[in-house]
Short mmCIF file of C-alpha atoms and ligand atoms in Angstrom, two decimals:
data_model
loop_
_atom_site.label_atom_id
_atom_site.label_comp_id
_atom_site.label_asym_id
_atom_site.label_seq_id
_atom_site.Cartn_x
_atom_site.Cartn_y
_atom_site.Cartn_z
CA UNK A 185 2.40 17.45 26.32
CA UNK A 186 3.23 13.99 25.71
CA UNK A 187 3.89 11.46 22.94
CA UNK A 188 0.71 9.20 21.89
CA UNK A 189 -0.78 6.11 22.77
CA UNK A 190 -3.50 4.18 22.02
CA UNK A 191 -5.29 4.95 24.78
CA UNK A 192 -4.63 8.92 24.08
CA UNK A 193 -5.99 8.16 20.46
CA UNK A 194 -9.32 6.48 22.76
CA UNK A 195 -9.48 9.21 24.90
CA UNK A 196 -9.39 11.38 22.13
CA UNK A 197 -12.17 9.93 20.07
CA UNK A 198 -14.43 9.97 22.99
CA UNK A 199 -13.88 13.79 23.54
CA UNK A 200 -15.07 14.64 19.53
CA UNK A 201 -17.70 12.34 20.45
CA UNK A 202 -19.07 14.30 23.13
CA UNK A 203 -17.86 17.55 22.37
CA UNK A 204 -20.82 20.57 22.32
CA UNK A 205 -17.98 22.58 19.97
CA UNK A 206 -14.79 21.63 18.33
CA UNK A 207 -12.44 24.05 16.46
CA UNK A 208 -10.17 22.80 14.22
CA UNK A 209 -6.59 24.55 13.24
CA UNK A 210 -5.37 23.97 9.79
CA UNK A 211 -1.85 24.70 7.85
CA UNK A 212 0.11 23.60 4.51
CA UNK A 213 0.90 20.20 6.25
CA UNK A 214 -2.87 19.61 5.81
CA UNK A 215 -2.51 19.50 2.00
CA UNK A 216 0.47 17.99 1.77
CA UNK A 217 -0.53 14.61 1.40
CA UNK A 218 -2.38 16.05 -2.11
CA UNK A 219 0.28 17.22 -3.35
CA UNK A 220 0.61 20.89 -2.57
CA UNK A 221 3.87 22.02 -0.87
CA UNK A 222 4.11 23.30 2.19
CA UNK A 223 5.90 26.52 2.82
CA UNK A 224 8.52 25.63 5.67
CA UNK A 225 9.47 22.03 5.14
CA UNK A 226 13.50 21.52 4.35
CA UNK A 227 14.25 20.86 1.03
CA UNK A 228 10.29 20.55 0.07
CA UNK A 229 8.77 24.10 1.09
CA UNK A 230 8.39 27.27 -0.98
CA UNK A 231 10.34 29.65 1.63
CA UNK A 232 13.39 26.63 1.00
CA UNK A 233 13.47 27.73 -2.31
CA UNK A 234 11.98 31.41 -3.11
CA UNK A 235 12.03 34.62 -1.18
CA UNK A 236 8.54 34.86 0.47
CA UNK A 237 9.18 38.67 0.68
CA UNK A 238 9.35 38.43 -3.01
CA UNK A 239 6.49 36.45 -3.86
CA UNK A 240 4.09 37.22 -1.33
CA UNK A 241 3.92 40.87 -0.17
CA UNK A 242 2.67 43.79 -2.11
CA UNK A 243 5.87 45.35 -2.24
CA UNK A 244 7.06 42.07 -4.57
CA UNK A 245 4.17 42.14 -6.56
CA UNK A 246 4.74 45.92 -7.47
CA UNK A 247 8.47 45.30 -8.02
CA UNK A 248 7.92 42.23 -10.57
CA UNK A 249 3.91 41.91 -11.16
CA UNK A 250 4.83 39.07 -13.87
CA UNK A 251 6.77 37.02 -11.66
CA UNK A 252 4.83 36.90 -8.94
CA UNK A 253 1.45 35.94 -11.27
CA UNK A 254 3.18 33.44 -12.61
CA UNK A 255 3.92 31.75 -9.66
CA UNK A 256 0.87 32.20 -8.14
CA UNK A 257 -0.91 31.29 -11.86
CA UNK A 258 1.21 27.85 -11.38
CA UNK A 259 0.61 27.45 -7.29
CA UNK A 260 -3.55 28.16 -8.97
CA UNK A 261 -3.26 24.96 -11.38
CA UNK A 262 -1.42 22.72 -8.95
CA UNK A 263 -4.63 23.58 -6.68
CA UNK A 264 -7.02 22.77 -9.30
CA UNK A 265 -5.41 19.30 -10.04
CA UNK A 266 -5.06 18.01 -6.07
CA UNK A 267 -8.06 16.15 -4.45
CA UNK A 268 -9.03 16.22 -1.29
CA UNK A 269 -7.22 13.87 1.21
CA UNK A 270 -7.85 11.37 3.51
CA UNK A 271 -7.77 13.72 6.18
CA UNK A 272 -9.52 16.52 4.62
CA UNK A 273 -12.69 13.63 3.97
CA UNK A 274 -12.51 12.73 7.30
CA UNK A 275 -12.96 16.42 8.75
CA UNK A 276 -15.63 16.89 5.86
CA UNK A 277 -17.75 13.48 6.93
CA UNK A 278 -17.59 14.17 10.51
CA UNK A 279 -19.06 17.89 9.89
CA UNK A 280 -21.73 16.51 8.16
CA UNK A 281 -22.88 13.78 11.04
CA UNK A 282 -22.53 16.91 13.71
CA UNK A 283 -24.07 19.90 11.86
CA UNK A 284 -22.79 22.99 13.72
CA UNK A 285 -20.40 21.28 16.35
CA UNK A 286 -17.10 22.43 14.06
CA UNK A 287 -15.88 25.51 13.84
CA UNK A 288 -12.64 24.68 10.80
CA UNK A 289 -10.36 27.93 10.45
CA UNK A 290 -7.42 27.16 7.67
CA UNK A 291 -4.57 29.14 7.04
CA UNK A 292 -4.56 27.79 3.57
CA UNK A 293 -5.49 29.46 0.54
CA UNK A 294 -6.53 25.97 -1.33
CA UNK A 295 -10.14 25.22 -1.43
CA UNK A 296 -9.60 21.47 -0.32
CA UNK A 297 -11.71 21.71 2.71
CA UNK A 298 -14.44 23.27 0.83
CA UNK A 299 -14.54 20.14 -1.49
CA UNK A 300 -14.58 17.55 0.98
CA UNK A 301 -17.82 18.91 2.77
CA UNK A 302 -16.59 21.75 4.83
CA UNK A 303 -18.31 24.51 3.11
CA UNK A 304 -18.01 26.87 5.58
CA UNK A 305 -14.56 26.86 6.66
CA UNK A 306 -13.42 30.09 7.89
CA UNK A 307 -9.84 31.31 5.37
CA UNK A 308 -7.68 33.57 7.37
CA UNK A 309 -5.53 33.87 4.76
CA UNK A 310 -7.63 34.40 1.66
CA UNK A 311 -8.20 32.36 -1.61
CA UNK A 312 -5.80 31.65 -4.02
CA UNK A 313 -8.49 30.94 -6.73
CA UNK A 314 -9.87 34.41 -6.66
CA UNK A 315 -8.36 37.74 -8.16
CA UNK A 316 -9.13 41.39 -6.87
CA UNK A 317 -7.51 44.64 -7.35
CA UNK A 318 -4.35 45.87 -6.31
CA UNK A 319 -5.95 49.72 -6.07
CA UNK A 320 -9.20 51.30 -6.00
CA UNK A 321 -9.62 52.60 -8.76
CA UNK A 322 -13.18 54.34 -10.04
CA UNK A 323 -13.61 52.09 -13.15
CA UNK A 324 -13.35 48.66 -10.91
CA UNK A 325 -14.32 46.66 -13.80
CA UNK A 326 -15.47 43.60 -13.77
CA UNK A 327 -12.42 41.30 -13.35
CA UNK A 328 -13.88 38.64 -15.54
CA UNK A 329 -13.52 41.12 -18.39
CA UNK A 330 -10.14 41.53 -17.90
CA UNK A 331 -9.18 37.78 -17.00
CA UNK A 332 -8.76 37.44 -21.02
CA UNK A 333 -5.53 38.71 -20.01
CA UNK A 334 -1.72 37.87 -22.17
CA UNK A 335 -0.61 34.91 -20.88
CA UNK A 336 2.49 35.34 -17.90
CA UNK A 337 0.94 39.13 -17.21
CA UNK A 338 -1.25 39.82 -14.90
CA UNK A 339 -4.72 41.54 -16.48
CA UNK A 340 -5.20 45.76 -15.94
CA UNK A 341 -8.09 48.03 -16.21
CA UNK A 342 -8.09 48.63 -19.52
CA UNK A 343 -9.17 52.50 -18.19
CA UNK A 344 -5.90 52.87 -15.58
CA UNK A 345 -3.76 50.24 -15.77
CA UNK A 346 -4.77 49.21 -12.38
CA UNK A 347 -3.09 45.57 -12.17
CA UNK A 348 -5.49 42.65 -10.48
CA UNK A 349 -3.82 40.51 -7.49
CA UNK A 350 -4.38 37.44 -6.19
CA UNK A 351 -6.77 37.46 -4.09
CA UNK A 352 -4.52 36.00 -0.93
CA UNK A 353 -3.35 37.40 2.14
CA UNK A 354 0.25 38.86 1.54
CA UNK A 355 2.52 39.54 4.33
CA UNK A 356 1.82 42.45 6.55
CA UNK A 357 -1.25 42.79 5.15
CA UNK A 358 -4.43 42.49 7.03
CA UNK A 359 -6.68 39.37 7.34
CA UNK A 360 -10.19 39.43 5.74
CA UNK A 361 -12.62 41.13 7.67
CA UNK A 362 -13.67 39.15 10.92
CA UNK A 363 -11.93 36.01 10.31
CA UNK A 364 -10.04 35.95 12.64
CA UNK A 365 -12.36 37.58 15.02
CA UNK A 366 -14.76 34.47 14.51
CA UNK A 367 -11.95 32.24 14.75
CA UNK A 368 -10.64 33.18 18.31
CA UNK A 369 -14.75 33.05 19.29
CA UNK A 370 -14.71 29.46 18.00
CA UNK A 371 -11.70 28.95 20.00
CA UNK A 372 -12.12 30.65 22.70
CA UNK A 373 -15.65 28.30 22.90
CA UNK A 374 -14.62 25.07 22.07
CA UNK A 375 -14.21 21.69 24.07
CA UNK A 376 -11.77 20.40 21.70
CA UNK A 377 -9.27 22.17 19.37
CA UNK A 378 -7.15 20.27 16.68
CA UNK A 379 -4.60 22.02 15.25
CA UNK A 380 -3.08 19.96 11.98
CA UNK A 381 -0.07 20.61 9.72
CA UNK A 382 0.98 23.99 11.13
CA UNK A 383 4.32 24.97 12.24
CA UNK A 384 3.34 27.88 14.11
CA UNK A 385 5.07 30.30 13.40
CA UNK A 386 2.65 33.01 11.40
CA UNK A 387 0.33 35.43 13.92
CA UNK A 388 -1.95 35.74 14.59
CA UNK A 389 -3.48 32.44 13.28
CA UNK A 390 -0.25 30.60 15.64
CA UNK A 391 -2.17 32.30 18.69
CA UNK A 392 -5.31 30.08 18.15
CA UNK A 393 -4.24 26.97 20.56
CA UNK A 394 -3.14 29.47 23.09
CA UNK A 395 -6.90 30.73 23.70
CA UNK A 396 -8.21 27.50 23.68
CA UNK A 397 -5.67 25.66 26.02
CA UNK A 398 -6.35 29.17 28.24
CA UNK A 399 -9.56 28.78 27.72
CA UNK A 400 -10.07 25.40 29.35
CA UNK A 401 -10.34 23.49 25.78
CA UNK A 402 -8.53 19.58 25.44
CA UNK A 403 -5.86 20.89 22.56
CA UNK A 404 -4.11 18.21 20.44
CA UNK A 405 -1.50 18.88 17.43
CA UNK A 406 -1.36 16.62 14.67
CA UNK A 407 1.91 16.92 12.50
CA UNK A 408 5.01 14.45 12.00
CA UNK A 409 7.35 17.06 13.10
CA UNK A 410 7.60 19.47 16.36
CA UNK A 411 6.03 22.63 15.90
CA UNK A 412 6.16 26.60 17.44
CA UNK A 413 3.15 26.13 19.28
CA UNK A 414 3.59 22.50 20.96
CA UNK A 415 3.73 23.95 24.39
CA UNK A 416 -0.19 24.83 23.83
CA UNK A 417 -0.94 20.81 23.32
CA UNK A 418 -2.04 18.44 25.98
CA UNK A 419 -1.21 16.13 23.28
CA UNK A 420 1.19 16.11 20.26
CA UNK A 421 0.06 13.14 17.20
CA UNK A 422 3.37 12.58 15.94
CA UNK A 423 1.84 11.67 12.40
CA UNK A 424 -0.22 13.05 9.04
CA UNK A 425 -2.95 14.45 8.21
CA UNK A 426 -4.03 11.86 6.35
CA UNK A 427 -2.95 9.30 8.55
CA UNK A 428 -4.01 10.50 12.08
CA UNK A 429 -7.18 12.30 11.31
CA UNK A 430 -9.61 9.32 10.11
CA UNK A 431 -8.19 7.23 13.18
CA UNK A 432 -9.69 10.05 15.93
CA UNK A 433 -12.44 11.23 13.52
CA UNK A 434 -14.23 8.44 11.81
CA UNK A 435 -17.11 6.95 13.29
CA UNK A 436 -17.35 9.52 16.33
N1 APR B 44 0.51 16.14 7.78
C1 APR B 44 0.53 17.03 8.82
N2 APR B 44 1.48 17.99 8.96
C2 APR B 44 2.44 18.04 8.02
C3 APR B 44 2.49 17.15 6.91
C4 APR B 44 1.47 16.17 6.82
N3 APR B 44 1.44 15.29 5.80
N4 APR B 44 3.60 17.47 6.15
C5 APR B 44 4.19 18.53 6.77
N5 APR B 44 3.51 18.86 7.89
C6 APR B 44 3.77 19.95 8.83
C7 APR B 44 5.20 20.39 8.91
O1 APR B 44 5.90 19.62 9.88
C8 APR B 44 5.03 21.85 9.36
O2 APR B 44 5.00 21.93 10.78
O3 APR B 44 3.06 21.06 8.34
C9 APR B 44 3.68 22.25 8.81
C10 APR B 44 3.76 23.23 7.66
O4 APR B 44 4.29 24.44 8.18
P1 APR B 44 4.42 25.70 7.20
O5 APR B 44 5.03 25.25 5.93
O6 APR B 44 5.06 26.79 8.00
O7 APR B 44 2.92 26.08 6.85
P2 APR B 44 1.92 26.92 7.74
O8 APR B 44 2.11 26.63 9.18
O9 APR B 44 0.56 26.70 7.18
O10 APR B 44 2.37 28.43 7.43
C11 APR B 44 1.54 29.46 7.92
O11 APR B 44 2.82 31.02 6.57
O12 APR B 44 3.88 31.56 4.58
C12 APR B 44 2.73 31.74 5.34
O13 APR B 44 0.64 32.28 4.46
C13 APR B 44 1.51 31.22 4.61
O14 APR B 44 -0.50 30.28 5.57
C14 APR B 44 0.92 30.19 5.55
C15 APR B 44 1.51 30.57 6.90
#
């Protein structure tokens, strides 16, 4: 694993541009650059400054339903007001000149690749945008006729009281059914695997590089900072998202 030159960022850019399959690795660095905070940056991250155990496990949402909606109700508008970046545009324009070659799994629960062309992005850890149930209950009713909810609490069956969730992936909870299945296929296949803005350090979405770089696949990280899982790069982009990813994506 090395630091980057020129001719890395070459040598790069001529892999994606020959590549039969590319996976692509994405983590809160990836939307940082639009404005949503990352979880594990000093100073700027959400585990810096709340307890994640609190905020995003079950076991916090049943011990203070009201203060974990309302964070996640604010995380929900900051989402809706961010645009894609730079680098998300880039990932989205070179999907669309190589229909089927990418393979982009996120860890993020934004829909920011979605809007900048990568429709089918695979979401390991759910989406923040959508609500479900935090039991299953018999009356199940539709959640769009409880989302007239009071303001700061979050909606119930009217029937049971069952409370509706974010629909996100809390800790020690399981991932949505075959994500991450398809994701280790589409890494275990790939020629190239990027792996941008993640520090590596949540399974089993931090194992992803490792079965590719086993697997024979060119692996490059992209992210200003060191992360768990630079052992698995051949090479390490010390930059951003939105500053690396048009230089070894656009026009290939
Ligand atoms: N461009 C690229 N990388 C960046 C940028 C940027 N502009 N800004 C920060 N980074 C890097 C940081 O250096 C860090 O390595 O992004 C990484 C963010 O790491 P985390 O905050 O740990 O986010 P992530 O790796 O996505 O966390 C994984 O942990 O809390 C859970 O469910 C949550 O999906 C999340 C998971």
């Amino acid at each position: 694993m090395t630091q980057h030159t020129d001719r890395d960022i070459a040598d790069l850019r001529t892999r994606l541009a020959t590549a039969r399959k590319v996976c692509v690795l994405t983590g809160a660095g990836m939307s940082a650059e639009s404005g949503i905070p990352t979880f594990r940056d000093a100073q700027t991250g959400y585990w810096s400054r709340f307890d994640p155990m609190q905020l995003a496990s079950e076991a916090g949402f049943r011990a203070d339903p009201r203060m974990v909606w309302d964070w996640y109700a604010e995380r929900r508008e900051g989402v809706r007001r961010a645009q894609p970046n730079a680098g998300h545009l880039a990932l989205g324009a070179y999907a669309q000149r190589h229909p089927g070659r990418l393979t982009l799994v996120t860890q993020n629960v934004d829909d920011l690749h979605q809007r900048a062309g990568n429709g089918d992005t695979l979401r390991l850890h759910g989406d923040i945008l959508l609500d479900r149930w935090l039991e299953r209950c018999t009356h199940q009713p539709s959640l769009t006729d409880v989302s007239g909810a009071v303001p700061g609490r979050p909606p119930k069956c009217p029937h049971c009281g069952n409370l509706v969730r974010p629909g996100v992936v809390w800790f020690g909870e399981m991932l949505p059914d075959g994500a991450m299945e398809a994701a280790q296929q589409a890494a275990f296949e790939c020629d190239v695997m990027l792996v941008v803005g993640t520090s590596g350090a949540v399974w089993p979405a931090a194992g992803l590089a490792q079965v590719a770089h086993e697997a024979g696949a060119h692996v490059a990280i992209v992210n200003p900072q060191p992360s768990e899982i630079d052992d698995q790069a051949h090479l390490c982009l010390r930059g951003t998202a939105a500053g690396v990813l048009p230089r070894v994506l656009d026009g290939v």
